[in-house]
Coordinates of C-alpha atoms and ligand atoms in Angstrom, one line a residue:
M7 CA 0.0 0.0 0.0
K8 CA 1.2 3.5 -0.8
K9 CA 1.0 6.2 1.9
G10 CA -2.0 8.5 1.8
Y11 CA -5.8 8.4 1.4
F12 CA -8.1 8.4 -1.5
I13 CA -11.1 10.6 -0.5
T14 CA -14.4 9.5 -2.0
G15 CA -17.9 10.5 -1.1
T16 CA -21.4 9.1 -1.2
D17 CA -22.3 11.8 -3.8
T18 CA -21.1 15.0 -5.4
G19 CA -21.2 18.1 -3.1
V20 CA -20.8 16.1 0.2
G21 CA -17.6 17.9 1.2
K22 CA -14.8 15.8 -0.3
T23 CA -12.7 18.9 -1.2
L24 CA -13.2 20.4 2.2
V25 CA -12.3 17.2 4.0
A26 CA -9.3 16.5 1.7
G27 CA -8.0 20.1 2.2
G28 CA -8.6 20.0 5.9
L29 CA -6.8 16.7 6.3
A30 CA -3.9 17.9 4.1
A31 CA -3.5 21.1 6.2
L32 CA -3.5 19.0 9.4
Y33 CA -0.9 16.6 8.0
K34 CA 1.2 19.5 6.8
K35 CA 1.0 21.1 10.3
S36 CA 2.1 17.8 11.9
G37 CA 5.3 18.1 9.9
L38 CA 4.5 15.6 7.2
N39 CA 5.6 16.2 3.6
V40 CA 2.1 16.0 2.2
G41 CA 1.0 16.2 -1.5
V42 CA -2.5 16.6 -2.9
M43 CA -4.1 15.5 -6.2
K44 CA -7.4 16.0 -8.0
P45 CA -6.8 13.7 -10.9
I46 CA -9.9 14.6 -12.9
A47 CA -12.0 17.7 -12.6
T48 CA -15.0 18.8 -14.7
G49 CA -16.8 22.1 -14.8
C50 CA -13.4 23.9 -14.9
G51 CA -13.1 27.6 -15.6
R52 CA -10.6 29.3 -17.9
I53 CA -7.7 31.4 -16.7
N54 CA -5.4 32.7 -19.4
N55 CA -6.9 30.1 -21.7
H56 CA -6.0 27.2 -19.3
L57 CA -8.7 25.1 -17.7
V58 CA -8.5 25.4 -13.9
S59 CA -10.4 23.4 -11.2
D60 CA -11.5 25.3 -8.1
D61 CA -11.0 22.0 -6.1
A62 CA -7.4 21.6 -7.2
V63 CA -6.6 25.2 -6.4
F64 CA -8.1 24.8 -3.0
L65 CA -6.2 21.6 -2.3
K66 CA -2.9 23.1 -3.5
S67 CA -3.4 26.1 -1.3
L68 CA -4.4 24.1 1.9
A69 CA -1.5 21.7 1.5
E70 CA 0.9 24.6 0.6
A71 CA 2.1 22.3 -2.2
D72 CA 4.6 23.7 -4.7
D73 CA 4.0 21.1 -7.3
D74 CA 3.1 22.2 -10.8
Y75 CA -0.7 22.6 -11.3
E76 CA -0.6 19.9 -14.1
L77 CA 0.6 17.3 -11.7
I78 CA -2.1 18.1 -9.1
N79 CA -4.8 18.2 -11.7
P80 CA -3.7 16.4 -14.9
V81 CA -7.1 16.2 -16.5
S82 CA -9.3 19.3 -16.5
L83 CA -12.6 19.4 -18.5
E84 CA -14.8 22.3 -19.1
Q85 CA -18.4 20.9 -19.1
P86 CA -19.9 20.4 -15.7
L87 CA -20.9 16.8 -16.5
A88 CA -19.8 13.3 -15.6
P89 CA -16.2 12.9 -16.7
S90 CA -16.9 10.3 -19.5
V91 CA -19.5 12.6 -21.0
A92 CA -17.5 15.8 -20.5
A93 CA -14.6 14.1 -22.3
R94 CA -16.7 12.9 -25.1
L95 CA -18.2 16.3 -25.7
S96 CA -14.6 17.7 -25.8
N97 CA -13.8 15.1 -28.4
T98 CA -11.2 13.5 -26.1
R99 CA -10.8 10.6 -23.7
I100 CA -9.5 10.7 -20.2
D101 CA -5.8 10.1 -20.4
M102 CA -5.2 7.6 -17.6
D103 CA -1.5 7.3 -18.5
K104 CA -1.1 11.0 -17.8
I105 CA -2.9 10.6 -14.5
H106 CA -0.7 7.6 -13.5
A107 CA 2.5 9.4 -14.4
A108 CA 1.4 12.5 -12.3
F109 CA 0.5 10.2 -9.4
E110 CA 3.8 8.4 -9.5
M111 CA 5.7 11.7 -9.7
L112 CA 3.7 13.1 -6.7
N113 CA 4.4 9.9 -4.8
E114 CA 8.1 10.3 -5.3
R115 CA 8.0 13.9 -4.2
H116 CA 5.9 13.4 -1.1
D117 CA 5.7 11.1 1.9
F118 CA 1.9 11.2 2.0
L119 CA -0.7 11.9 -0.7
I120 CA -4.3 13.0 -0.4
V121 CA -6.2 12.3 -3.6
E122 CA -9.7 13.6 -4.1
G123 CA -11.9 11.4 -6.4
I124 CA -14.8 12.9 -8.4
G125 CA -18.4 12.4 -7.4
G126 CA -18.8 8.9 -6.0
L127 CA -17.3 5.5 -6.8
L128 CA -19.5 4.6 -9.8
V129 CA -18.9 7.8 -11.7
P130 CA -17.8 6.8 -15.2
L131 CA -14.4 8.0 -16.4
D132 CA -14.6 6.0 -19.7
E133 CA -17.1 3.6 -21.3
Y134 CA -16.6 0.9 -18.7
Y135 CA -14.1 2.4 -16.4
F136 CA -15.1 4.1 -13.1
V137 CA -13.7 6.0 -10.2
V138 CA -13.6 2.8 -8.2
D139 CA -11.2 1.4 -10.8
M140 CA -8.9 4.4 -10.6
A141 CA -8.9 4.2 -6.8
S142 CA -8.0 0.5 -7.0
E143 CA -5.1 1.2 -9.3
M144 CA -3.8 3.9 -7.0
E145 CA -3.7 1.3 -4.1
L146 CA -4.5 4.0 -1.5
P147 CA -6.8 3.3 1.4
L148 CA -10.2 5.0 1.2
I149 CA -12.0 7.6 3.4
V150 CA -15.7 8.0 2.6
V151 CA -17.3 11.4 3.2
S152 CA -21.0 11.2 3.9
R153 CA -23.9 13.4 4.7
P154 CA -25.5 13.2 8.1
S155 CA -29.1 13.6 6.9
M156 CA -31.9 11.1 6.0
G157 CA -30.8 8.7 3.2
T158 CA -27.2 8.6 4.3
I159 CA -27.3 5.1 5.8
N160 CA -28.3 3.7 2.4
H161 CA -25.7 5.8 0.5
T162 CA -22.9 5.1 2.9
L163 CA -23.5 1.3 3.1
L164 CA -23.8 1.1 -0.7
T165 CA -20.5 3.0 -1.1
V166 CA -18.6 1.0 1.6
S167 CA -19.9 -2.4 0.3
Y168 CA -19.1 -1.6 -3.3
A169 CA -15.6 -0.5 -2.3
R170 CA -15.0 -3.7 -0.3
E171 CA -16.3 -5.8 -3.2
H172 CA -13.6 -4.2 -5.3
G173 CA -10.9 -5.0 -2.7
L174 CA -10.5 -1.5 -1.5
D175 CA -9.3 -0.9 2.1
V176 CA -11.9 1.5 3.6
R177 CA -10.3 3.0 6.7
G178 CA -13.1 5.3 8.0
I179 CA -16.0 7.6 7.4
I180 CA -16.2 11.3 7.9
I181 CA -19.7 12.8 8.3
N182 CA -19.8 16.3 7.0
D183 CA -22.9 18.5 7.4
S184 CA -22.5 20.6 4.3
A185 CA -26.1 21.8 4.3
G186 CA -26.7 22.6 8.0
T187 CA -30.3 21.3 7.9
C188 CA -29.9 18.0 9.8
D189 CA -31.2 17.8 13.3
N190 CA -29.2 16.2 16.1
M191 CA -31.4 13.2 16.6
V192 CA -31.3 12.2 12.9
M193 CA -27.5 12.8 12.8
N194 CA -26.7 10.8 16.0
T195 CA -28.9 7.8 15.2
N196 CA -27.6 7.7 11.6
I197 CA -24.0 7.8 12.8
D198 CA -24.7 4.9 15.2
E199 CA -26.3 2.8 12.5
I200 CA -23.4 3.5 10.1
K201 CA -20.8 2.5 12.7
R202 CA -22.7 -0.7 13.6
L203 CA -23.4 -1.8 10.0
T204 CA -20.1 -1.0 8.4
E205 CA -17.9 -1.9 11.5
L206 CA -15.9 1.2 10.5
P207 CA -14.8 4.1 12.7
V208 CA -16.5 7.5 12.1
V209 CA -13.2 9.4 12.3
G210 CA -14.8 12.8 12.2
V211 CA -18.1 14.7 12.3
I212 CA -17.7 18.2 10.7
P213 CA -20.5 20.6 11.6
Y214 CA -22.1 23.0 9.2
D215 CA -20.2 26.3 9.6
K216 CA -20.7 29.1 7.1
R217 CA -17.0 30.1 7.6
L218 CA -16.1 26.8 5.9
D219 CA -17.6 27.9 2.6
M220 CA -14.8 27.3 0.1
K221 CA -15.3 30.5 -1.7
N222 CA -14.1 32.6 1.3
C223 CA -12.8 29.9 3.5
Q224 CA -10.4 31.0 6.2
K225 CA -7.6 28.5 6.6
E226 CA -7.1 29.1 10.4
I227 CA -10.8 28.5 11.2
L228 CA -10.9 25.4 9.0
M229 CA -7.8 24.0 10.7
K230 CA -9.2 24.7 14.1
I231 CA -12.5 23.0 13.3
F232 CA -10.7 20.0 11.8
N233 CA -8.3 19.8 14.7
D234 CA -11.2 19.7 17.1
K235 CA -13.5 17.3 15.1
I236 CA -11.1 14.8 13.5
D237 CA -10.1 11.7 15.5
K238 CA -6.4 12.1 15.0
G239 CA -5.6 8.9 16.9
I240 CA -7.0 6.9 13.9
I241 CA -6.0 8.7 10.8
I242 CA -3.4 11.4 11.5
Ligands
ATP328 N1 -19.3 21.7 6.9 C1 -19.6 22.6 6.0 N2 -20.0 23.8 6.4 C2 -20.3 24.8 5.5 N3 -20.2 24.6 4.2 C3 -19.7 23.4 3.7 C4 -19.4 22.4 4.6 N4 -18.9 21.3 3.9 C5 -18.9 21.7 2.6 N5 -19.4 23.0 2.5 C6 -19.6 23.7 1.2 O1 -20.4 22.9 0.4 C7 -19.9 22.9 -0.9 C8 -19.6 21.5 -1.4 O2 -18.5 21.0 -0.7 P1 -17.2 20.3 -1.4 O3 -16.9 21.2 -2.7 O4 -16.2 20.1 -0.5 O5 -17.9 19.0 -1.9 P2 -17.4 17.9 -2.9 O6 -17.9 16.6 -2.4 O7 -15.9 18.1 -3.1 O8 -18.1 18.3 -4.3 P3 -17.6 17.8 -5.8 O9 -18.3 16.5 -6.0 O10 -18.2 19.0 -6.6 O11 -16.1 17.8 -5.9 C9 -18.7 23.8 -0.9 O12 -19.1 25.1 -1.4 C10 -18.3 23.9 0.5 O13 -17.7 25.1 0.8
MG329 MG1 -14.7 18.5 -4.7

């Protein structure tokens, strides 16, 4: 196993980037030489005619990584669609060789890598090639980011059992309240059921906090919240 984590989620928008960035900042602070990667991003904007992913920029900044942008985000697509579709509409295919080369280079340069997936495990990257396949090839253990709200038991169990079926080593779950609409009773009972049924640790419960909004996120506040809410004994 290589050193690091592949951060996946039960869905898009659950908080993978926030969690990946928060963990990278904590590892960096603990003195580890940490690198970050967002292998594939869709919905990228254009800066000086280059496609740029907000997720990759956020991760690079939180990890204070000095790697070239193209190593951190080797595949950037413009359309805000599933990667296989966004690639097809750009008359291209996702270049997995480029992704693997960037991954190996980052592995050489860093002691620990945090890789953010895209969407969930069954997001298609090519005709019959999915995020789960890319995660398997990277041989990194998995952290699953989940919502606390109704429906999360089903989504989390599906994600964990699919990952396990594919031989992935799921290390833990982080519950992130990205919407701030979940009441405590729902959240606490959902977390208990997820722990019982997956037999995995919930290594962090991140509350909703408007200061965590990535558009104007203050790094010190994010690090304080993550420092308080992540079980460092297990994953840091
Ligand atoms: N705990 C939180 N409190 C407040 N806002 C949050 C929290 N978690 C996430 N958000 C906000 O919710 C949005 C989605 O989070 P994020 O981008 O991390 O999700 P994602 O799973 O990485 O999404 P994608 O699938 O698009 O990569 C972001 O704008 C982020 O700032
Ligand atoms: Mg993201």
